[in-house]
Structures are given as C-alpha cells and as structure tokens.
PDB file of C-alpha atoms and ligand atoms in Angstrom:
ATOM      1  CA  MET A 363      29.025  95.925  21.494  1.00  0.00           C
ATOM      2  CA  ALA A 364      32.267  94.094  22.141  1.00  0.00           C
ATOM      3  CA  GLN A 365      32.606  90.839  20.279  1.00  0.00           C
ATOM      4  CA  HIS A 366      35.358  89.075  22.111  1.00  0.00           C
ATOM      5  CA  SER A 367      35.571  86.382  19.461  1.00  0.00           C
ATOM      6  CA  ASN A 368      37.206  88.823  17.047  1.00  0.00           C
ATOM      7  CA  GLN A 369      40.638  88.487  18.521  1.00  0.00           C
ATOM      8  CA  HIS A 370      42.526  86.666  21.185  1.00  0.00           C
ATOM      9  CA  GLN A 371      42.822  88.358  24.545  1.00  0.00           C
ATOM     10  CA  VAL A 372      45.790  90.672  24.960  1.00  0.00           C
ATOM     11  CA  LYS A 373      48.674  89.143  26.873  1.00  0.00           C
ATOM     12  CA  ALA A 374      49.441  91.299  29.931  1.00  0.00           C
ATOM     13  CA  LYS A 375      52.786  93.090  29.733  1.00  0.00           C
ATOM     14  CA  LYS A 376      54.379  93.979  33.006  1.00  0.00           C
ATOM     15  CA  HIS A 377      56.493  96.890  31.771  1.00  0.00           C
ATOM     16  CA  LEU A 378      53.300  98.654  30.613  1.00  0.00           C
ATOM     17  CA  GLY A 379      51.635  98.236  33.994  1.00  0.00           C
ATOM     18  CA  GLN A 380      48.971  96.021  32.461  1.00  0.00           C
ATOM     19  CA  HIS A 381      46.481  94.597  34.959  1.00  0.00           C
ATOM     20  CA  PHE A 382      43.209  94.055  33.166  1.00  0.00           C
ATOM     21  CA  LEU A 383      40.049  94.586  35.168  1.00  0.00           C
ATOM     22  CA  ASN A 384      37.653  91.675  34.841  1.00  0.00           C
ATOM     23  CA  ASP A 385      34.779  92.872  37.002  1.00  0.00           C
ATOM     24  CA  GLU A 386      32.057  94.512  34.939  1.00  0.00           C
ATOM     25  CA  SER A 387      30.342  96.159  37.906  1.00  0.00           C
ATOM     26  CA  VAL A 388      33.564  97.882  38.958  1.00  0.00           C
ATOM     27  CA  ALA A 389      34.060  99.078  35.365  1.00  0.00           C
ATOM     28  CA  GLN A 390      30.523 100.469  35.324  1.00  0.00           C
ATOM     29  CA  LYS A 391      31.036 102.200  38.669  1.00  0.00           C
ATOM     30  CA  ILE A 392      34.232 103.858  37.441  1.00  0.00           C
ATOM     31  CA  ALA A 393      32.512 105.080  34.250  1.00  0.00           C
ATOM     32  CA  ASP A 394      29.679 106.455  36.390  1.00  0.00           C
ATOM     33  CA  THR A 395      32.058 108.713  38.341  1.00  0.00           C
ATOM     34  CA  LEU A 396      31.803 111.202  35.461  1.00  0.00           C
ATOM     35  CA  SER A 397      29.319 114.028  36.033  1.00  0.00           C
ATOM     36  CA  LEU A 398      29.274 114.891  32.274  1.00  0.00           C
ATOM     37  CA  LYS A 399      29.079 118.576  33.222  1.00  0.00           C
ATOM     38  CA  GLY A 400      31.263 121.181  31.564  1.00  0.00           C
ATOM     39  CA  TYR A 401      32.751 119.071  28.752  1.00  0.00           C
ATOM     40  CA  LYS A 402      31.724 117.085  25.683  1.00  0.00           C
ATOM     41  CA  ASN A 403      34.788 114.866  25.404  1.00  0.00           C
ATOM     42  CA  VAL A 404      36.262 112.249  27.638  1.00  0.00           C
ATOM     43  CA  LEU A 405      39.736 110.773  27.193  1.00  0.00           C
ATOM     44  CA  GLU A 406      40.425 107.356  28.657  1.00  0.00           C
ATOM     45  CA  ILE A 407      44.079 106.668  29.359  1.00  0.00           C
ATOM     46  CA  GLY A 408      45.189 103.059  28.877  1.00  0.00           C
ATOM     47  CA  PRO A 409      41.949 101.352  27.736  1.00  0.00           C
ATOM     48  CA  GLY A 410      43.585  97.938  27.280  1.00  0.00           C
ATOM     49  CA  MET A 411      40.817  95.642  26.047  1.00  0.00           C
ATOM     50  CA  GLY A 412      38.124  98.233  26.667  1.00  0.00           C
ATOM     51  CA  VAL A 413      36.420  96.975  29.818  1.00  0.00           C
ATOM     52  CA  LEU A 414      35.809 100.567  30.958  1.00  0.00           C
ATOM     53  CA  THR A 415      35.546 101.983  27.444  1.00  0.00           C
ATOM     54  CA  LYS A 416      32.368 100.103  26.634  1.00  0.00           C
ATOM     55  CA  TYR A 417      30.532 101.833  29.497  1.00  0.00           C
ATOM     56  CA  LEU A 418      31.856 105.224  28.387  1.00  0.00           C
ATOM     57  CA  LEU A 419      30.575 104.562  24.870  1.00  0.00           C
ATOM     58  CA  LYS A 420      27.032 104.232  26.253  1.00  0.00           C
ATOM     59  CA  LYS A 421      27.123 107.765  27.619  1.00  0.00           C
ATOM     60  CA  ASP A 422      26.092 111.004  25.971  1.00  0.00           C
ATOM     61  CA  ILE A 423      29.665 112.112  25.408  1.00  0.00           C
ATOM     62  CA  THR A 424      32.428 111.652  22.819  1.00  0.00           C
ATOM     63  CA  THR A 425      34.929 109.035  23.967  1.00  0.00           C
ATOM     64  CA  TYR A 426      38.584 109.080  22.948  1.00  0.00           C
ATOM     65  CA  VAL A 427      41.191 106.632  24.156  1.00  0.00           C
ATOM     66  CA  ILE A 428      44.966 106.862  24.271  1.00  0.00           C
ATOM     67  CA  GLU A 429      46.855 103.566  24.402  1.00  0.00           C
ATOM     68  CA  ILE A 430      50.558 102.876  24.003  1.00  0.00           C
ATOM     69  CA  ASP A 431      50.273  99.108  23.437  1.00  0.00           C
ATOM     70  CA  THR A 432      49.908  98.080  19.783  1.00  0.00           C
ATOM     71  CA  GLU A 433      48.358  94.733  20.681  1.00  0.00           C
ATOM     72  CA  SER A 434      45.643  96.434  22.755  1.00  0.00           C
ATOM     73  CA  VAL A 435      45.019  98.929  19.949  1.00  0.00           C
ATOM     74  CA  GLU A 436      44.544  96.076  17.471  1.00  0.00           C
ATOM     75  CA  TYR A 437      42.113  94.441  19.879  1.00  0.00           C
ATOM     76  CA  LEU A 438      40.106  97.652  20.288  1.00  0.00           C
ATOM     77  CA  LYS A 439      39.961  98.270  16.538  1.00  0.00           C
ATOM     78  CA  ALA A 440      38.652  94.756  15.978  1.00  0.00           C
ATOM     79  CA  ASN A 441      36.074  94.859  18.765  1.00  0.00           C
ATOM     80  CA  TYR A 442      34.870  98.471  18.941  1.00  0.00           C
ATOM     81  CA  LEU A 443      34.402  99.482  15.337  1.00  0.00           C
ATOM     82  CA  ASN A 444      32.833 102.856  16.156  1.00  0.00           C
ATOM     83  CA  LEU A 445      35.713 103.813  18.390  1.00  0.00           C
ATOM     84  CA  ALA A 446      38.419 103.269  15.746  1.00  0.00           C
ATOM     85  CA  PRO A 447      38.717 106.918  14.571  1.00  0.00           C
ATOM     86  CA  ARG A 448      39.145 108.069  18.162  1.00  0.00           C
ATOM     87  CA  ILE A 449      41.885 105.683  19.203  1.00  0.00           C
ATOM     88  CA  ILE A 450      45.134 107.564  19.758  1.00  0.00           C
ATOM     89  CA  GLU A 451      48.063 105.146  19.653  1.00  0.00           C
ATOM     90  CA  LYS A 452      50.544 107.188  21.706  1.00  0.00           C
ATOM     91  CA  ASP A 453      52.291 107.540  25.023  1.00  0.00           C
ATOM     92  CA  PHE A 454      50.034 109.780  27.120  1.00  0.00           C
ATOM     93  CA  LEU A 455      53.024 111.338  28.880  1.00  0.00           C
ATOM     94  CA  LYS A 456      54.636 112.464  25.615  1.00  0.00           C
ATOM     95  CA  TYR A 457      51.644 113.312  23.464  1.00  0.00           C
ATOM     96  CA  ASP A 458      50.366 116.849  22.893  1.00  0.00           C
ATOM     97  CA  LEU A 459      46.625 116.360  23.514  1.00  0.00           C
ATOM     98  CA  ASN A 460      45.797 119.536  21.659  1.00  0.00           C
ATOM     99  CA  GLU A 461      46.628 117.857  18.373  1.00  0.00           C
ATOM    100  CA  VAL A 462      43.217 116.284  18.920  1.00  0.00           C
ATOM    101  CA  PHE A 463      41.372 118.494  21.393  1.00  0.00           C
ATOM    102  CA  LYS A 464      42.535 121.898  20.120  1.00  0.00           C
ATOM    103  CA  GLY A 465      42.001 123.655  23.414  1.00  0.00           C
ATOM    104  CA  GLU A 466      38.541 122.207  24.087  1.00  0.00           C
ATOM    105  CA  PRO A 467      37.714 120.946  27.575  1.00  0.00           C
ATOM    106  CA  LEU A 468      37.860 117.234  28.287  1.00  0.00           C
ATOM    107  CA  ALA A 469      37.459 114.873  31.202  1.00  0.00           C
ATOM    108  CA  ILE A 470      40.130 112.285  31.892  1.00  0.00           C
ATOM    109  CA  ILE A 471      39.374 108.805  33.140  1.00  0.00           C
ATOM    110  CA  GLY A 472      41.089 105.444  33.368  1.00  0.00           C
ATOM    111  CA  ASN A 473      42.156 102.388  35.190  1.00  0.00           C
ATOM    112  CA  TYR A 474      45.608 103.847  35.011  1.00  0.00           C
ATOM    113  CA  PRO A 475      48.962 102.130  34.538  1.00  0.00           C
ATOM    114  CA  TYR A 476      50.216 102.279  38.137  1.00  0.00           C
ATOM    115  CA  ASN A 477      53.875 102.546  37.179  1.00  0.00           C
ATOM    116  CA  ILE A 478      53.309 106.077  35.827  1.00  0.00           C
ATOM    117  CA  SER A 479      50.321 107.202  37.890  1.00  0.00           C
ATOM    118  CA  SER A 480      51.931 110.228  39.558  1.00  0.00           C
ATOM    119  CA  GLN A 481      53.252 111.447  36.232  1.00  0.00           C
ATOM    120  CA  ILE A 482      49.761 111.178  34.758  1.00  0.00           C
ATOM    121  CA  VAL A 483      48.399 113.387  37.542  1.00  0.00           C
ATOM    122  CA  PHE A 484      51.202 115.934  37.104  1.00  0.00           C
ATOM    123  CA  LYS A 485      50.513 116.154  33.381  1.00  0.00           C
ATOM    124  CA  ALA A 486      46.776 116.588  34.007  1.00  0.00           C
ATOM    125  CA  LEU A 487      47.550 119.353  36.515  1.00  0.00           C
ATOM    126  CA  GLU A 488      49.621 121.162  33.911  1.00  0.00           C
ATOM    127  CA  MET A 489      46.581 121.010  31.628  1.00  0.00           C
ATOM    128  CA  ARG A 490      44.099 121.982  34.370  1.00  0.00           C
ATOM    129  CA  HIS A 491      42.689 124.883  32.330  1.00  0.00           C
ATOM    130  CA  GLN A 492      41.258 122.299  29.955  1.00  0.00           C
ATOM    131  CA  ILE A 493      40.369 119.540  32.420  1.00  0.00           C
ATOM    132  CA  PRO A 494      37.265 120.184  34.558  1.00  0.00           C
ATOM    133  CA  GLU A 495      37.076 116.597  35.792  1.00  0.00           C
ATOM    134  CA  PHE A 496      39.478 113.731  36.337  1.00  0.00           C
ATOM    135  CA  SER A 497      38.601 110.362  37.802  1.00  0.00           C
ATOM    136  CA  GLY A 498      39.670 106.758  37.842  1.00  0.00           C
ATOM    137  CA  MET A 499      41.607 104.017  39.541  1.00  0.00           C
ATOM    138  CA  PHE A 500      45.075 104.179  41.041  1.00  0.00           C
ATOM    139  CA  GLN A 501      47.098 102.164  43.441  1.00  0.00           C
ATOM    140  CA  LYS A 502      45.133 102.687  46.676  1.00  0.00           C
ATOM    141  CA  GLU A 503      48.031 104.400  48.410  1.00  0.00           C
ATOM    142  CA  VAL A 504      48.385 106.925  45.575  1.00  0.00           C
ATOM    143  CA  ALA A 505      44.641 107.622  45.480  1.00  0.00           C
ATOM    144  CA  GLN A 506      44.693 108.189  49.243  1.00  0.00           C
ATOM    145  CA  ARG A 507      47.712 110.450  48.993  1.00  0.00           C
ATOM    146  CA  ILE A 508      46.061 112.618  46.338  1.00  0.00           C
ATOM    147  CA  CYS A 509      42.968 113.049  48.553  1.00  0.00           C
ATOM    148  CA  SER A 510      44.642 113.350  51.964  1.00  0.00           C
ATOM    149  CA  LYS A 511      44.673 116.462  54.138  1.00  0.00           C
ATOM    150  CA  GLU A 512      47.445 118.144  56.115  1.00  0.00           C
ATOM    151  CA  GLY A 513      48.504 116.243  59.199  1.00  0.00           C
ATOM    152  CA  SER A 514      48.191 112.884  57.451  1.00  0.00           C
ATOM    153  CA  LYS A 515      51.269 110.730  57.018  1.00  0.00           C
ATOM    154  CA  VAL A 516      50.690 110.390  53.291  1.00  0.00           C
ATOM    155  CA  TYR A 517      50.034 114.116  52.673  1.00  0.00           C
ATOM    156  CA  GLY A 518      52.568 115.339  50.124  1.00  0.00           C
ATOM    157  CA  ILE A 519      53.288 117.152  46.859  1.00  0.00           C
ATOM    158  CA  LEU A 520      50.507 115.379  44.968  1.00  0.00           C
ATOM    159  CA  SER A 521      47.951 116.208  47.669  1.00  0.00           C
ATOM    160  CA  VAL A 522      48.755 119.923  47.800  1.00  0.00           C
ATOM    161  CA  LEU A 523      49.134 120.538  44.079  1.00  0.00           C
ATOM    162  CA  THR A 524      45.984 118.593  43.202  1.00  0.00           C
ATOM    163  CA  GLN A 525      43.799 120.086  45.938  1.00  0.00           C
ATOM    164  CA  ALA A 526      44.925 123.612  45.101  1.00  0.00           C
ATOM    165  CA  PHE A 527      42.876 123.331  41.913  1.00  0.00           C
ATOM    166  CA  TYR A 528      40.499 120.402  42.454  1.00  0.00           C
ATOM    167  CA  ASP A 529      38.117 119.073  45.088  1.00  0.00           C
ATOM    168  CA  ALA A 530      39.346 115.524  45.626  1.00  0.00           C
ATOM    169  CA  GLU A 531      37.152 112.633  46.750  1.00  0.00           C
ATOM    170  CA  TYR A 532      38.318 109.109  47.519  1.00  0.00           C
ATOM    171  CA  LEU A 533      35.369 106.994  46.374  1.00  0.00           C
ATOM    172  CA  PHE A 534      35.987 103.281  46.948  1.00  0.00           C
ATOM    173  CA  THR A 535      38.584 100.534  47.281  1.00  0.00           C
ATOM    174  CA  VAL A 536      39.010  97.652  44.822  1.00  0.00           C
ATOM    175  CA  PRO A 537      40.738  94.387  45.816  1.00  0.00           C
ATOM    176  CA  PRO A 538      43.470  92.723  43.694  1.00  0.00           C
ATOM    177  CA  ASN A 539      41.419  89.652  42.768  1.00  0.00           C
ATOM    178  CA  VAL A 540      39.275  91.471  40.167  1.00  0.00           C
ATOM    179  CA  PHE A 541      42.296  91.995  37.909  1.00  0.00           C
ATOM    180  CA  ASN A 542      44.181  89.744  35.574  1.00  0.00           C
ATOM    181  CA  PRO A 543      46.937  89.388  36.577  1.00  0.00           C
ATOM    182  CA  PRO A 544      46.211  90.605  40.127  1.00  0.00           C
ATOM    183  CA  PRO A 545      48.419  93.490  41.293  1.00  0.00           C
ATOM    184  CA  LYS A 546      50.229  93.167  44.640  1.00  0.00           C
ATOM    185  CA  VAL A 547      48.301  96.095  46.136  1.00  0.00           C
ATOM    186  CA  ASP A 548      44.738  97.279  46.681  1.00  0.00           C
ATOM    187  CA  SER A 549      43.399  99.872  44.261  1.00  0.00           C
ATOM    188  CA  GLY A 550      41.409 103.015  44.962  1.00  0.00           C
ATOM    189  CA  VAL A 551      39.017 105.014  42.810  1.00  0.00           C
ATOM    190  CA  LEU A 552      38.904 108.785  43.130  1.00  0.00           C
ATOM    191  CA  ARG A 553      37.249 111.761  41.501  1.00  0.00           C
ATOM    192  CA  LEU A 554      38.665 115.258  41.082  1.00  0.00           C
ATOM    193  CA  ARG A 555      36.353 118.137  40.255  1.00  0.00           C
ATOM    194  CA  ARG A 556      37.970 121.405  39.358  1.00  0.00           C
ATOM    195  CA  LYS A 557      37.164 124.277  41.684  1.00  0.00           C
ATOM    196  CA  GLU A 558      34.873 127.031  40.463  1.00  0.00           C
ATOM    197  CA  ASN A 559      37.703 129.499  40.829  1.00  0.00           C
ATOM    198  CA  PHE A 560      40.923 127.637  40.207  1.00  0.00           C
ATOM    199  CA  THR A 561      43.234 130.602  39.768  1.00  0.00           C
ATOM    200  CA  LEU A 562      45.466 130.917  42.808  1.00  0.00           C
ATOM    201  CA  PRO A 563      45.895 134.351  44.416  1.00  0.00           C
ATOM    202  CA  CYS A 564      49.685 133.973  44.106  1.00  0.00           C
ATOM    203  CA  ASP A 565      52.377 133.270  41.510  1.00  0.00           C
ATOM    204  CA  GLU A 566      51.403 129.736  40.451  1.00  0.00           C
ATOM    205  CA  LYS A 567      54.861 128.786  39.194  1.00  0.00           C
ATOM    206  CA  LEU A 568      56.399 129.844  42.472  1.00  0.00           C
ATOM    207  CA  PHE A 569      53.686 127.919  44.332  1.00  0.00           C
ATOM    208  CA  PHE A 570      54.662 124.682  42.534  1.00  0.00           C
ATOM    209  CA  LYS A 571      58.322 125.344  43.299  1.00  0.00           C
ATOM    210  CA  VAL A 572      57.749 126.110  46.980  1.00  0.00           C
ATOM    211  CA  VAL A 573      55.576 123.008  47.507  1.00  0.00           C
ATOM    212  CA  LYS A 574      58.128 120.752  45.807  1.00  0.00           C
ATOM    213  CA  MET A 575      61.073 122.222  47.702  1.00  0.00           C
ATOM    214  CA  ALA A 576      59.251 121.980  51.024  1.00  0.00           C
ATOM    215  CA  PHE A 577      58.391 118.286  50.624  1.00  0.00           C
ATOM    216  CA  GLN A 578      61.785 117.276  49.296  1.00  0.00           C
ATOM    217  CA  GLN A 579      62.812 117.165  52.951  1.00  0.00           C
ATOM    218  CA  ARG A 580      59.587 116.408  54.712  1.00  0.00           C
ATOM    219  CA  ARG A 581      61.128 116.100  58.212  1.00  0.00           C
ATOM    220  CA  LYS A 582      62.678 119.562  58.038  1.00  0.00           C
ATOM    221  CA  THR A 583      61.160 122.948  58.734  1.00  0.00           C
ATOM    222  CA  ILE A 584      60.103 125.211  55.892  1.00  0.00           C
ATOM    223  CA  ARG A 585      62.915 127.580  56.955  1.00  0.00           C
ATOM    224  CA  ASN A 586      65.459 124.864  56.362  1.00  0.00           C
ATOM    225  CA  SER A 587      64.071 123.536  53.103  1.00  0.00           C
ATOM    226  CA  LEU A 588      63.762 126.966  51.493  1.00  0.00           C
ATOM    227  CA  LYS A 589      67.274 128.086  52.431  1.00  0.00           C
ATOM    228  CA  THR A 590      68.445 128.395  48.838  1.00  0.00           C
ATOM    229  CA  LEU A 591      65.794 131.045  48.145  1.00  0.00           C
ATOM    230  CA  ASN A 592      67.870 133.476  50.294  1.00  0.00           C
ATOM    231  CA  LEU A 593      64.860 134.968  52.032  1.00  0.00           C
ATOM    232  CA  SER A 594      65.186 137.831  54.496  1.00  0.00           C
ATOM    233  CA  ASP A 595      65.632 137.094  58.216  1.00  0.00           C
ATOM    234  CA  ASN A 596      62.608 139.223  58.872  1.00  0.00           C
ATOM    235  CA  LEU A 597      60.441 136.947  56.725  1.00  0.00           C
ATOM    236  CA  LYS A 598      61.927 133.768  58.137  1.00  0.00           C
ATOM    237  CA  ALA A 599      60.955 134.893  61.634  1.00  0.00           C
ATOM    238  CA  ASN A 600      57.324 134.310  60.628  1.00  0.00           C
ATOM    239  CA  SER A 601      55.989 131.282  62.525  1.00  0.00           C
ATOM    240  CA  ILE A 602      54.984 129.489  59.305  1.00  0.00           C
ATOM    241  CA  PHE A 603      58.721 128.956  58.637  1.00  0.00           C
ATOM    242  CA  GLY A 604      59.038 126.941  61.822  1.00  0.00           C
ATOM    243  CA  LYS A 605      56.518 124.344  60.600  1.00  0.00           C
ATOM    244  CA  ARG A 606      57.043 121.161  58.622  1.00  0.00           C
ATOM    245  CA  PRO A 607      55.446 120.822  55.185  1.00  0.00           C
ATOM    246  CA  GLU A 608      52.971 118.135  56.228  1.00  0.00           C
ATOM    247  CA  GLN A 609      51.473 120.614  58.729  1.00  0.00           C
ATOM    248  CA  LEU A 610      50.574 123.221  56.098  1.00  0.00           C
ATOM    249  CA  SER A 611      47.164 123.278  54.421  1.00  0.00           C
ATOM    250  CA  VAL A 612      46.803 124.276  50.772  1.00  0.00           C
ATOM    251  CA  ALA A 613      45.685 127.736  51.915  1.00  0.00           C
ATOM    252  CA  GLU A 614      48.818 128.057  54.056  1.00  0.00           C
ATOM    253  CA  PHE A 615      51.035 127.081  51.122  1.00  0.00           C
ATOM    254  CA  VAL A 616      49.321 129.822  49.126  1.00  0.00           C
ATOM    255  CA  ALA A 617      49.890 132.297  51.962  1.00  0.00           C
ATOM    256  CA  LEU A 618      53.527 131.183  52.199  1.00  0.00           C
ATOM    257  CA  THR A 619      53.981 131.746  48.465  1.00  0.00           C
ATOM    258  CA  GLN A 620      52.500 135.235  48.786  1.00  0.00           C
ATOM    259  CA  LEU A 621      54.934 136.071  51.585  1.00  0.00           C
ATOM    260  CA  ILE A 622      57.889 134.837  49.537  1.00  0.00           C
ATOM    261  CA  GLU A 623      56.706 136.743  46.473  1.00  0.00           C
ATOM    262  CA  ALA A 624      56.700 139.955  48.479  1.00  0.00           C
ATOM    263  CA  ASP A 625      60.186 139.238  49.782  1.00  0.00           C
ATOM    264  CA  ILE A 626      62.119 138.414  46.592  1.00  0.00           C
TER     265      ILE A 626
HETATM  266  N1  LIG B1707      41.869 100.007  31.402  1.00  0.00           N
HETATM  267  C1  LIG B1707      42.219  98.619  31.179  1.00  0.00           C
HETATM  268  C2  LIG B1707      43.735  98.384  31.227  1.00  0.00           C
HETATM  269  C3  LIG B1707      44.416  98.800  32.496  1.00  0.00           C
HETATM  270  S1  LIG B1707      46.123  98.390  32.520  1.00  0.00           S
HETATM  271  C4  LIG B1707      41.509  97.731  32.179  1.00  0.00           C
HETATM  272  O1  LIG B1707      40.980  98.258  33.147  1.00  0.00           O
HETATM  273  O2  LIG B1707      41.491  96.522  32.004  1.00  0.00           O
HETATM  274  C5  LIG B1707      46.881  99.939  32.046  1.00  0.00           C
HETATM  275  C6  LIG B1707      46.811 100.243  30.561  1.00  0.00           C
HETATM  276  O3  LIG B1707      47.579 101.436  30.320  1.00  0.00           O
HETATM  277  C7  LIG B1707      47.412  99.186  29.654  1.00  0.00           C
HETATM  278  O4  LIG B1707      46.520  98.911  28.604  1.00  0.00           O
HETATM  279  C8  LIG B1707      48.705  99.805  29.128  1.00  0.00           C
HETATM  280  O5  LIG B1707      49.087  99.346  27.849  1.00  0.00           O
HETATM  281  C9  LIG B1707      48.342 101.269  29.122  1.00  0.00           C
HETATM  282  N2  LIG B1707      49.490 102.199  29.184  1.00  0.00           N
HETATM  283  C10 LIG B1707      50.641 102.026  29.888  1.00  0.00           C
HETATM  284  N3  LIG B1707      51.442 103.097  29.747  1.00  0.00           N
HETATM  285  C11 LIG B1707      50.790 103.978  28.918  1.00  0.00           C
HETATM  286  C12 LIG B1707      51.117 105.267  28.386  1.00  0.00           C
HETATM  287  N4  LIG B1707      52.270 105.873  28.695  1.00  0.00           N
HETATM  288  N5  LIG B1707      50.233 105.881  27.576  1.00  0.00           N
HETATM  289  C13 LIG B1707      49.044 105.271  27.273  1.00  0.00           C
HETATM  290  N6  LIG B1707      48.689 104.051  27.739  1.00  0.00           N
HETATM  291  C14 LIG B1707      49.537 103.410  28.563  1.00  0.00           C
END
C-alpha cells in the first residue's frame, strides 16, 4: 500500500524522539500483539513514516494515528491515502482523545517516542476505562519496569499503577541496529491487557497518591514517607509501615490504602 516514491523520507528529529524502525518483521510482530478483542478502534501514537501502521491497516479494525510532526503527517497523507481522514495531527499528551473517540473503547499501540514514554503510560492509565489493551515498544528498561514485580530493583510507580489495572507481559527485546538512527539503548515490546475487574476495592485517587508518595523516597519505610498524612500511631504500628515501597505488592498497596482510608 505504501508507495515510498511519493515523498522523500522524513528526516529524523531528535527532540521528537524519532528513531524510525526499519525492520518489517519487528513491525509485523508489534502489530500482532493486538488481540482485537473488546474494541473496534486502535490508536497508534507516533506513526512516523507508517512502518507499523501498514500492518495495522491490514487488520479487521479501524486504525487512527496521532502524530505531532508535520513532516511525518505529510508523508503519511501522501503514502497512505485511505488513512488520511484518521490522521490526528496533535500532541498525544495534550489532546482530548474523546474529540474523536467519544467515549468508545480503543486499543493503544506504538513504537513510542522514548523521551515521553512514562507520560504516555500515565495518560493511558487515566483513560483506563476506555482502554482495554495497550501494547508497543519502549526503551527496554521502561518496558521492564512496567512489567516488574515487587522485590525487583526496577519495581516502581509505573509498575504498581499499571499492574493494578492491567496484566503486564514483557514480550521481546529489540536491538538498536534495526532503527534509523539507532538509539543508544535496547528496546522492549510489552502488552497490557486490562483486568476483568479493574475497579480497585479502595479509594483510587488515594491509591495513586499513596503509591507516588511511597516511591518518592524508595529507600525509606512507608512510615517515613507517609509522615505528612498525619496517620494515627496505632495505624503506624502495623508491620506494613515498617516496609519499603519496593517490598509491597499491588495487593499490599491496595490494603495499605484501605487502612489509611479508615484512619483519616
Ligand atoms: N512509529 C514510527 C516512529 C517512531 S519514532 C516507527 O516505528 O518508525 C516516535 C514518533 O513519535 C515520531 O514519529 C515522533 O514524531 C512522534 N511523536 C513524538 N512526540 C509525540 C507526541 N507528543 N504526540 C504524538 N506523536 C509524537
């Protein structure tokens, strides 16, 4: 479908995190991470010249793309004529997706711009009610962090908040030499599938706050990090307050939030 003669290749811009994938089999494998269950729309973030997009367009699903770079958008319009009405030329982090999706469910996919990858995940988490599936490529270390369990060195805010709502799978590693220009780091592809029941049995806002506060000082005990919440001595005597955040599972963070809720 792509006719690469229609326009010159896009020149990679560093400040937009542009590293174009030039391995078709990796692109196909990323597109194939989608289960296509529970949604009719997929949104690709940062399509660039469409290496992944063209495999999405072959699937029985409606593909939208959101791209901040005008030069890439021009390239896509020239090479993927059918896609043109579903190209959103915006900054994913600032755009209200419901201007297009109007509350309908969608999957999110991409070979993401690594400079804003955590922010992309946080925004997707905020929209979790609408996003049954999320997959794609990150910096390997970020993909590992999102999927890691308690006790791991890289376990952190992203791991807990993501796994509270999604089952996270690290799928495979991609080396730098399949990109142009090559990034300095390995990449990792993951898939998140929303849990059947993704409503937490605690105050969700408080849960986010507690997790963030706890990991702000990851070497300190929960008791220490949550000082400013002015919790009762009785509550703080609970053994969970003597632990460090990286020792707590998602379920324990939920339990901790429930305890705090009952105390304040
Ligand atoms: N998916 C393509 C390009 C990956 S590079 C490929 O695999 O080859 C990351 C892409 O994200 C670039 O095209 C860049 O312009 C785009 N991008 C960067 N920041 C963005 C933002 N805030 N919103 C939407 N797209 C963004």
